[in-house]
């Protein structure tokens, strides 16, 4: 009997502390391709799994800068170059008056960019993950914590992982079909 | 006083809650609970008002602005007062959600969803008003800087155009902010949904969220940055509304204090509206364990504080004309005090300044019916404030021959009532379909309390 293709091995934990400890063990054991699924942000998992995420804020900053340039130079071009109106002899490039619209467009670019970037970085939207098939995974958004080591990990070893998860006090262990 | 000590000790969430009870309690409201009778009654009444809005708007589009009470010199009537009123409520909601996320205030957690949702529908009601007020509503797109055969562009130096951009950007950003904050909760509803259509409906909205640690990390980054943008944005939006007035030379409007004055008023009406919604919701849906006296107390205190800021602006508004000695400004404030709209002026003082002083007393802050009435009074008082600013400053022009007594026509009142219908219809739909408490933030809070306790 041939075994179906494997996505990884997942373990279910009942507390945030347990899943954090397990993630630390897994990481110390040299695994790299693993992910935790939790009903709320668990800060300790950030450095174990997610890392610093430098690119995202930088990208949002760039979006904001683009918004600033678009906002200001749109007004500059339209009010100074394309359709200049002399208002009481004041300078055409009355930049303080362009401030509010520049600011609003900066913000909407940054917020919109953050929204888009977030979806793209997370590879969302999608219909589901292979984990959706394992029993009890629906509680990952309610009150259970899952840790899944993916089969693509160079050190992936079914028996060793099962043993590790059990030692960490996993509530349940399941193999995830790809 | 033991009561005071009790409130200080009052936890932001009742003991005995855990992650599962939070999720079940909140999601069952949307998923499993049979639609309560009061919901049908409230929704029916709101929807009726909404239909009235459609009729009023339909008549306006066909017959024109003449059906309203406005005329020169009172060219800005109800529509502008309503606009400022609604955008104020909207701004207040964002302040509660975004600014108090940045300060990590615990009391925000249980009420931020209500506040954000209130923002959306209030902003929708606000956005309609300036469009209604255009004589030719179909041409509102002239405000966009789009290339056109006339070869002209909007005037970017005008506060009214700033306002258009501010409102547009604000509504877009608010929707994105609201939606991204809801994603984890949509996913929780999807995972607990008992029927197929609910699974599909909430599953679609959840976009495949699973709560992966990497997603959470990015979520926190993005949410924090969004809050950091939304908080100043909302200040700017309502400041620009203030500049709409301050940019005019009309006595009563032409004042440098208007931007902060308007922001104070906005936050004030935001707190009042959140209390107006939260006090009944927690009772009707039995959410006392999550929206506790701690929240009520915090909201009431914040409302009192912003009320005092607004009081300062009122005092300045009365003081500056005499200090400057400008005869037109002095006449304007005397008109406010004693002339045709004195009733409205003193009404706003009563509802916004005098009655809220009751909130100094903890016992009265926690008296829910009283607090509810005070909040309704403030919401009403804030409308009066805008009415006085708009109308009382305009009705006696520089030219006595043009003086004019403005009173709202039937259609003015129907439009106002209808906009309330639009707002409440949205709120009632939200109450039925959307998790009304941010569950994942509540779980974090419960988890932290468990760790502490």
XYZ file of C-alpha atoms in Angstrom:
631
model
C 0.000 0.000 0.000
C 1.488 3.290 -1.018
C 1.229 6.124 1.459
C -0.445 9.294 0.189
C 1.769 12.334 -0.333
C 2.440 14.061 2.965
C 2.161 17.801 3.685
C 3.480 17.491 7.212
C 2.822 16.366 10.733
C 0.642 18.469 12.984
C 0.204 18.440 16.724
C -2.591 19.993 18.717
C -1.919 21.761 22.005
C -4.304 23.128 24.577
C -2.360 26.140 25.826
C -0.313 28.924 24.332
C 2.538 28.077 26.674
C 2.632 24.456 25.495
C 2.710 25.379 21.827
C 5.436 27.947 22.445
C 7.544 25.378 24.298
C 6.985 22.852 21.527
C 7.949 25.371 18.853
C 11.127 26.116 20.748
C 11.972 22.401 20.940
C 11.279 21.914 17.272
C 13.441 24.858 16.394
C 16.279 23.700 18.634
C 16.064 20.269 17.037
C 16.993 21.957 13.789
C 13.663 22.081 11.968
C 13.053 25.173 9.864
C 9.869 24.717 7.909
C 7.162 24.749 10.506
C 4.203 26.933 11.328
C 1.933 27.483 14.327
C -1.802 28.131 14.081
C -3.280 29.993 17.021
C -6.599 31.645 17.856
C -4.852 34.870 18.819
C -1.442 36.434 18.376
C 1.103 34.724 20.663
C 4.030 37.066 21.053
C 6.603 34.400 21.927
C 5.948 32.673 18.611
C 6.833 35.839 16.702
C 10.574 35.438 17.023
C 10.490 31.638 16.838
C 8.560 31.495 13.590
C 7.705 34.829 12.053
C 10.986 36.677 12.488
C 11.208 40.437 12.272
C 9.130 41.196 9.153
C 11.211 44.191 8.084
C 10.009 44.230 4.506
C 6.362 44.858 5.286
C 6.681 48.167 7.154
C 9.285 49.333 4.634
C 6.931 48.567 1.792
C 4.102 50.439 3.520
C 6.463 53.378 3.996
C 7.186 53.304 0.265
C 3.484 53.270 -0.493
C 3.088 56.295 1.754
C 5.909 58.097 -0.068
C 4.352 57.335 -3.422
C 1.035 58.667 -2.111
C 2.763 61.824 -0.951
C 4.390 62.411 -4.333
C 1.229 61.582 -6.272
C -0.880 63.800 -4.021
C 1.403 66.794 -4.097
C 2.473 66.723 -7.723
C -1.041 66.106 -8.968
C -2.002 69.405 -7.366
C 1.195 71.077 -8.453
C 0.740 70.069 -12.073
C -2.952 70.916 -12.225
C -2.830 74.201 -10.302
C 0.585 75.527 -11.382
C 1.322 74.125 -14.821
C -1.895 73.124 -16.532
C -4.445 75.609 -15.229
C -2.760 78.458 -13.342
C -5.126 80.898 -11.652
C -3.757 84.121 -10.232
C -5.394 84.568 -6.831
C -4.521 88.012 -5.515
C -0.982 87.774 -6.854
C -0.055 84.938 -4.529
C 2.438 82.340 -5.734
C 0.967 79.666 -7.956
C 2.782 76.976 -6.010
C 0.874 77.721 -2.809
C 2.138 74.547 -1.217
C 0.678 75.032 2.284
C -2.775 74.910 0.717
C -1.866 71.677 -0.999
C -0.991 70.104 2.352
C -4.329 68.632 3.427
C -5.034 66.772 0.182
C -1.427 65.582 0.049
C -1.802 64.208 3.551
C -5.093 62.421 2.854
C -3.729 60.806 -0.288
C -0.561 59.769 1.546
C -2.665 58.046 4.187
C -4.987 56.327 1.763
C -2.018 55.034 -0.229
C -0.302 53.781 2.918
C -3.423 52.142 4.335
C -4.453 50.703 1.000
C -0.888 49.550 0.378
C -0.735 47.950 3.808
C -3.987 46.135 3.068
C -2.791 44.814 -0.288
C 0.702 43.984 0.919
C -0.704 42.086 3.851
C -2.802 39.870 1.595
C 0.035 39.293 -0.841
C 2.632 38.524 1.837
C 0.245 36.061 3.468
C -0.714 34.505 0.129
C -4.348 35.177 0.903
C -7.104 34.859 -0.065
C -7.158 31.131 -0.571
C -9.696 28.404 -0.032
C -7.949 26.535 2.736
C -4.768 24.808 3.810
C -4.025 21.081 3.825
C -4.458 21.314 7.573
C -8.141 22.085 7.178
C -8.632 18.368 6.572
C -7.343 17.163 9.919
C -9.968 16.588 12.603
C -10.348 19.360 15.142
C -8.465 21.989 13.136
C -11.544 24.194 13.150
C -10.707 24.926 16.773
C -7.507 26.678 15.689
C -9.564 29.860 15.430
C -11.350 29.221 18.730
C -9.258 27.812 21.561
C -6.668 25.279 20.317
C -3.096 25.717 19.154
C -1.578 23.726 16.302
C 2.003 23.238 15.286
C 2.786 21.702 11.913
C 6.211 20.672 10.614
C 6.120 20.491 6.851
C 7.379 17.460 4.912
C 9.584 19.727 2.827
C 11.806 20.322 5.836
C 15.222 18.759 5.103
C 15.265 17.055 8.512
C 11.684 15.839 8.265
C 11.362 12.507 10.045
C 7.960 11.156 10.951
C 8.941 8.996 13.880
C 11.232 11.576 15.427
C 8.595 14.304 15.166
C 5.930 12.140 16.729
C 8.275 11.430 19.597
C 9.152 15.130 19.973
C 5.518 16.236 19.909
C 4.574 13.613 22.452
C 7.346 14.719 24.766
C 6.087 18.298 24.484
C 2.657 17.206 25.694
C 0.737 17.288 22.437
C -2.960 16.658 22.896
C -3.257 14.962 19.521
C -0.934 14.253 16.586
C -2.076 13.920 13.000
C -0.449 13.364 9.649
C -1.522 15.967 7.111
C -2.126 14.779 3.585
C -0.977 17.140 0.879
C -16.117 55.127 49.096
C -16.488 51.426 48.553
C -18.157 51.922 45.203
C -15.168 53.789 43.842
C -12.856 51.057 45.032
C -15.121 48.465 43.424
C -14.944 50.167 40.057
C -11.195 50.485 40.209
C -10.954 46.802 40.924
C -13.561 45.908 38.313
C -11.913 43.651 35.727
C -12.167 44.423 32.006
C -13.685 40.977 31.635
C -15.667 39.002 34.200
C -13.803 36.084 35.786
C -14.692 32.568 34.699
C -14.301 33.247 30.999
C -11.929 31.272 28.827
C -11.065 31.219 25.144
C -13.916 28.901 24.265
C -16.600 30.789 26.162
C -15.545 34.066 24.517
C -15.797 32.597 21.045
C -18.981 30.684 21.688
C -20.803 33.503 23.390
C -20.010 36.101 20.727
C -20.244 33.916 17.645
C -23.489 32.254 18.737
C -25.177 35.638 18.470
C -24.429 35.718 14.777
C -24.639 31.995 14.081
C -27.138 30.164 16.247
C -29.342 32.553 18.151
C -32.869 32.893 16.750
C -33.470 36.462 15.656
C -34.905 38.206 18.721
C -38.180 40.144 18.603
C -36.577 43.434 19.572
C -34.322 43.068 16.558
C -37.242 42.807 14.161
C -38.929 45.768 15.821
C -35.780 47.901 15.729
C -34.804 46.877 12.257
C -38.346 47.425 10.975
C -38.523 50.928 12.407
C -35.062 51.809 11.107
C -35.820 50.453 7.695
C -38.997 52.508 7.568
C -36.929 55.606 8.263
C -34.503 54.513 5.592
C -37.355 54.322 3.089
C -38.289 57.851 4.129
C -34.735 58.888 3.256
C -35.158 57.343 -0.179
C -38.412 59.229 -0.688
C -36.934 62.510 0.559
C -33.899 62.079 -1.664
C -36.071 61.100 -4.626
C -38.187 64.209 -4.220
C -35.028 66.288 -3.850
C -33.545 64.912 -7.056
C -36.753 65.576 -8.968
C -37.912 68.860 -7.452
C -34.598 70.439 -6.451
C -33.227 72.206 -3.400
C -36.326 74.444 -3.247
C -38.151 71.832 -1.174
C -35.793 72.643 1.692
C -35.915 75.720 3.881
C -32.616 77.123 2.634
C -32.435 80.452 0.875
C -29.883 83.239 0.608
C -28.273 84.181 2.964
C -28.863 80.849 4.780
C -27.588 78.766 1.903
C -26.215 76.117 4.261
C -29.037 74.592 6.233
C -29.821 71.154 7.528
C -27.641 69.329 5.041
C -24.472 70.915 6.366
C -25.485 70.587 10.011
C -26.323 66.925 9.402
C -23.096 66.416 7.537
C -20.930 67.753 10.339
C -22.996 65.861 12.886
C -22.602 62.506 11.150
C -18.966 62.916 10.267
C -18.392 63.801 13.924
C -19.959 60.542 15.063
C -17.878 58.685 12.487
C -14.648 60.376 13.571
C -15.335 59.588 17.204
C -15.592 55.895 16.356
C -12.214 55.855 14.650
C -10.600 57.749 17.499
C -11.836 55.167 19.983
C -10.621 52.337 17.813
C -7.329 53.650 16.452
C -6.030 56.149 18.990
C -6.795 53.948 21.972
C -5.223 50.967 20.253
C -1.996 52.934 20.123
C -2.292 53.735 23.829
C -3.110 50.048 24.489
C -6.147 50.946 26.560
C -7.788 47.804 27.839
C -11.292 49.215 27.801
C -11.128 49.583 24.040
C -11.139 45.829 23.365
C -14.791 45.123 24.017
C -16.166 48.168 22.235
C -13.859 48.787 19.273
C -15.909 46.692 16.867
C -19.057 48.652 17.692
C -17.115 51.899 17.346
C -15.625 50.985 13.965
C -18.942 49.825 12.582
C -20.629 52.954 13.796
C -17.939 54.873 11.894
C -18.790 53.148 8.637
C -22.498 53.833 8.695
C -22.160 57.324 10.115
C -19.647 58.145 7.382
C -22.100 56.794 4.813
C -24.850 59.033 6.191
C -22.421 61.960 6.260
C -21.237 61.399 2.714
C -24.747 61.702 1.344
C -25.393 65.153 2.788
C -22.994 67.303 0.724
C -24.120 65.455 -2.389
C -27.767 66.156 -1.548
C -26.854 69.757 -1.002
C -25.417 70.186 -4.479
C -28.089 71.748 -6.626
C -27.359 69.248 -9.377
C -26.534 66.038 -7.576
C -25.743 64.159 -10.757
C -22.714 66.366 -11.331
C -20.973 65.590 -8.039
C -18.188 63.903 -9.969
C -17.023 67.367 -11.021
C -15.209 67.373 -7.700
C -12.817 64.726 -9.022
C -9.812 66.065 -10.870
C -10.590 64.193 -14.051
C -9.568 65.337 -17.517
C -12.561 66.975 -19.147
C -13.468 68.763 -22.349
C -13.818 72.059 -20.479
C -10.084 71.915 -19.772
C -10.462 73.013 -16.131
C -9.567 71.508 -12.788
C -10.938 71.760 -9.259
C -9.596 74.552 -7.037
C -7.109 72.791 -4.775
C -6.777 75.779 -2.471
C -10.376 75.510 -1.274
C -11.224 73.805 2.041
C -14.399 72.472 0.451
C -12.337 70.472 -2.007
C -10.011 69.346 0.778
C -13.119 68.112 2.488
C -14.169 66.070 -0.510
C -10.773 64.384 -0.655
C -10.621 63.928 3.103
C -14.032 62.276 3.290
C -13.384 60.036 0.311
C -9.989 58.887 1.590
C -11.382 58.500 5.092
C -14.242 56.256 3.992
C -11.914 54.059 1.915
C -9.378 53.771 4.730
C -12.112 53.077 7.310
C -13.538 50.205 5.281
C -10.096 48.610 4.862
C -9.297 49.099 8.527
C -12.615 47.623 9.597
C -12.294 44.653 7.292
C -8.769 43.698 8.221
C -9.645 43.875 11.908
C -12.546 41.524 11.244
C -10.695 38.802 9.316
C -9.744 36.589 12.285
C -13.304 36.823 13.558
C -14.821 35.951 10.191
C -12.615 32.850 10.313
C -13.872 31.946 13.795
C -17.453 32.245 12.558
C -16.622 30.116 9.534
C -15.194 27.405 11.762
C -18.168 27.364 14.066
C -20.873 27.797 11.432
C -23.574 25.134 11.756
C -25.102 25.489 8.296
C -23.701 25.344 4.826
C -24.628 28.871 3.735
C -23.044 30.326 6.833
C -19.855 28.369 6.184
C -19.728 29.670 2.637
C -20.709 33.211 3.595
C -18.236 33.617 6.445
C -15.635 31.456 4.713
C -15.661 33.823 1.748
C -15.304 36.830 4.012
C -12.488 35.142 5.983
C -10.344 34.798 2.829
C -8.791 31.573 4.100
C -7.458 32.937 7.372
C -6.083 30.129 9.586
C -4.281 32.020 12.307
C -0.771 31.071 11.196
C 1.921 32.647 13.361
C 3.460 34.436 10.368
C 0.064 35.849 9.457
C -0.512 37.003 12.999
C 2.834 38.745 13.111
C 2.094 40.585 9.857
C -1.404 41.265 11.105
C -0.045 43.025 14.144
C 2.428 45.009 12.073
C -0.222 46.096 9.578
C -2.883 46.775 12.184
C -0.531 48.902 14.247
C 0.550 50.903 11.223
C -3.036 51.359 10.109
C -3.962 52.663 13.554
C -1.016 55.028 13.470
C -2.318 56.397 10.165
C -6.008 56.378 11.019
C -5.656 58.372 14.235
C -4.057 61.457 12.648
C -6.208 61.036 9.562
C -9.397 61.309 11.540
C -8.068 64.417 13.269
C -7.304 65.888 9.867
C -10.717 64.975 8.465
C -12.628 66.772 11.139
C -10.163 69.653 11.213
C -10.824 70.113 7.529
C -14.547 70.142 8.250
C -13.745 72.924 10.716
C -11.744 74.715 8.019
C -14.772 74.633 5.701
C -16.228 77.128 8.128
C -13.088 78.918 9.285
C -12.111 79.530 5.667
C -15.237 81.647 5.186
C -15.232 85.271 6.294
C -18.605 84.952 8.032
C -18.599 86.126 11.666
C -19.139 83.079 13.837
C -17.147 80.925 11.434
C -13.977 82.837 10.792
C -12.004 81.586 13.785
C -8.675 79.834 14.120
C -10.002 77.623 16.898
C -12.412 75.803 14.610
C -10.312 72.756 13.684
C -9.618 71.616 17.274
C -13.084 72.781 18.359
C -14.615 70.461 15.771
C -12.340 67.572 16.671
C -13.360 67.846 20.342
C -16.998 67.870 19.322
C -16.480 64.873 17.062
C -14.841 62.763 19.730
C -17.494 63.850 22.215
C -20.356 62.753 19.986
C -18.418 59.573 19.183
C -18.272 58.588 22.841
C -21.930 59.468 23.289
C -22.938 57.349 20.302
C -20.836 54.391 21.416
C -22.522 54.530 24.813
C -25.907 54.952 23.138
C -25.260 51.693 21.250
C -23.308 49.697 23.819
C -25.605 50.211 26.812
C -28.631 48.521 25.218
C -26.587 45.959 23.251
C -24.887 44.520 26.312
C -28.232 44.085 28.044
C -30.183 42.777 25.063
C -27.515 40.300 24.025
C -26.501 39.509 27.630
C -22.880 40.500 27.086
C -22.406 41.909 30.571
C -19.484 39.538 31.106
C -17.497 41.164 28.306
C -18.738 44.732 28.284
C -18.481 45.297 31.994
C -18.991 48.250 34.294
C -15.306 48.889 33.793
C -15.996 49.799 30.158
C -19.066 51.841 30.937
C -17.134 53.742 33.552
C -14.155 54.325 31.251
C -16.340 55.487 28.374
C -18.313 57.817 30.626
C -15.131 59.344 31.999
C -13.694 59.836 28.532
C -16.961 61.424 27.478
C -16.817 63.806 30.405
C -13.202 64.708 29.601
C -13.910 65.475 25.952
C -17.019 67.361 27.050
C -14.814 69.625 29.134
C -12.523 70.241 26.169
C -15.559 71.205 24.151
C -16.744 73.447 26.962
C -13.428 75.254 26.748
C -14.038 75.826 23.046
C -17.523 77.165 23.780
C -16.040 79.539 26.321
C -13.434 80.700 23.835
C -16.121 81.134 21.211
C -17.942 83.518 23.544
C -14.800 85.258 24.795
C -12.903 85.963 21.587
C -15.414 88.344 19.957
C -15.326 90.628 22.990
C -11.567 90.318 23.282
C -11.055 91.184 19.629
C -13.637 93.941 19.745
C -14.724 93.225 16.193
C -18.278 94.615 16.102
C -19.515 91.953 13.681
C -18.177 89.155 15.836
C -19.688 90.737 18.941
C -23.022 91.058 17.227
C -22.812 87.439 16.156
C -22.260 86.085 19.655
C -25.012 88.363 21.006
C -27.295 86.912 18.356
C -26.399 83.448 19.552
C -27.141 84.404 23.135
C -30.331 86.368 22.746
C -31.761 86.305 19.258
C -33.863 83.980 17.136
C -31.722 80.898 17.670
C -31.045 81.478 21.365
C -33.184 78.473 22.247
C -30.964 76.205 20.190
C -27.835 77.884 21.552
C -28.811 77.459 25.185
C -30.073 73.968 24.367
C -26.616 72.982 23.225
C -25.132 74.475 26.408
C -27.633 72.533 28.498
C -27.134 69.177 26.786
C -23.405 69.378 26.103
C -22.099 71.309 29.065
C -24.492 71.335 32.016
C -26.111 67.897 32.133
C -22.915 65.884 31.466
C -21.453 67.328 34.686
C -23.488 64.619 36.412
C -20.826 62.208 35.226
C -18.420 63.470 37.859
C -20.204 61.162 40.287
C -19.299 57.449 40.004
C -22.752 56.449 41.200
C -24.388 58.367 38.376
C -21.841 57.173 35.803
C -22.869 53.609 36.529
C -26.578 54.352 36.492
C -27.210 52.932 33.054
C -30.601 54.484 32.241
C -29.295 57.877 33.311
C -26.068 57.489 31.354
C -28.076 56.447 28.323
C -30.236 59.549 28.581
C -27.187 61.779 29.051
C -25.663 60.235 25.908
C -28.819 60.754 23.881
C -28.862 64.328 25.179
C -25.291 64.845 24.013
C -26.017 63.408 20.575
C -28.961 65.792 20.307
C -26.951 68.659 21.748
C -24.210 68.100 19.210
C -26.752 68.415 16.421
C -27.990 71.666 17.942
C -24.405 72.910 18.089
C -23.895 72.383 14.384
C -27.310 73.854 13.633
C -26.433 76.996 15.559
C -23.007 77.281 13.921
C -24.469 76.918 10.448
C -27.708 78.834 10.694
C -27.215 81.425 13.383
C -24.036 82.669 11.706
C -25.774 83.115 8.375
C -29.269 84.445 8.945
C -28.231 88.043 9.598
C -25.932 88.899 6.749
C -23.825 92.053 6.440
C -26.756 93.462 4.462
C -29.777 93.954 6.757
C -32.060 93.930 3.739
C -31.082 90.307 3.172
C -31.824 89.109 6.719
C -33.835 85.958 6.716
C -35.370 83.628 9.231
C -34.489 80.046 8.478
C -36.576 77.104 9.598
C -36.326 73.564 8.328
C -39.088 72.459 5.999
C -40.841 69.114 6.266
C -38.344 67.683 3.778
C -35.435 68.909 5.847
C -36.724 67.007 8.847
C -37.530 63.918 6.797
C -33.992 63.889 5.410
C -32.578 64.137 8.915
C -34.853 61.355 10.192
C -34.055 59.284 7.142
C -30.327 59.594 7.649
C -30.824 58.267 11.181
C -32.719 55.407 9.550
C -29.808 54.700 7.235
C -27.417 54.615 10.182
C -29.598 52.410 12.374
C -30.468 50.021 9.540
C -26.777 49.437 9.053
C -26.250 48.980 12.780
C -29.072 46.445 13.026
C -27.707 44.409 10.124
C -24.323 44.494 11.824
C -25.879 43.323 15.077
C -27.257 40.265 13.352
C -24.427 39.157 11.055
C -21.123 40.430 12.390
C -19.279 39.423 15.577
C -20.032 42.511 17.643
C -17.017 42.060 19.906
C -13.513 41.584 18.540
C -13.166 37.962 19.650
C -9.461 37.516 19.076
C -8.624 40.624 21.078
C -10.971 39.386 23.777
C -9.138 36.042 23.790
C -5.845 37.865 24.244
C -7.327 39.794 27.124
C -8.776 36.670 28.751
C -5.473 34.892 28.293
C -3.620 37.764 29.930
C -6.106 37.895 32.809
C -5.733 34.137 33.321
C -1.973 34.541 33.435
C -2.275 37.358 35.937
C -4.905 35.661 38.090
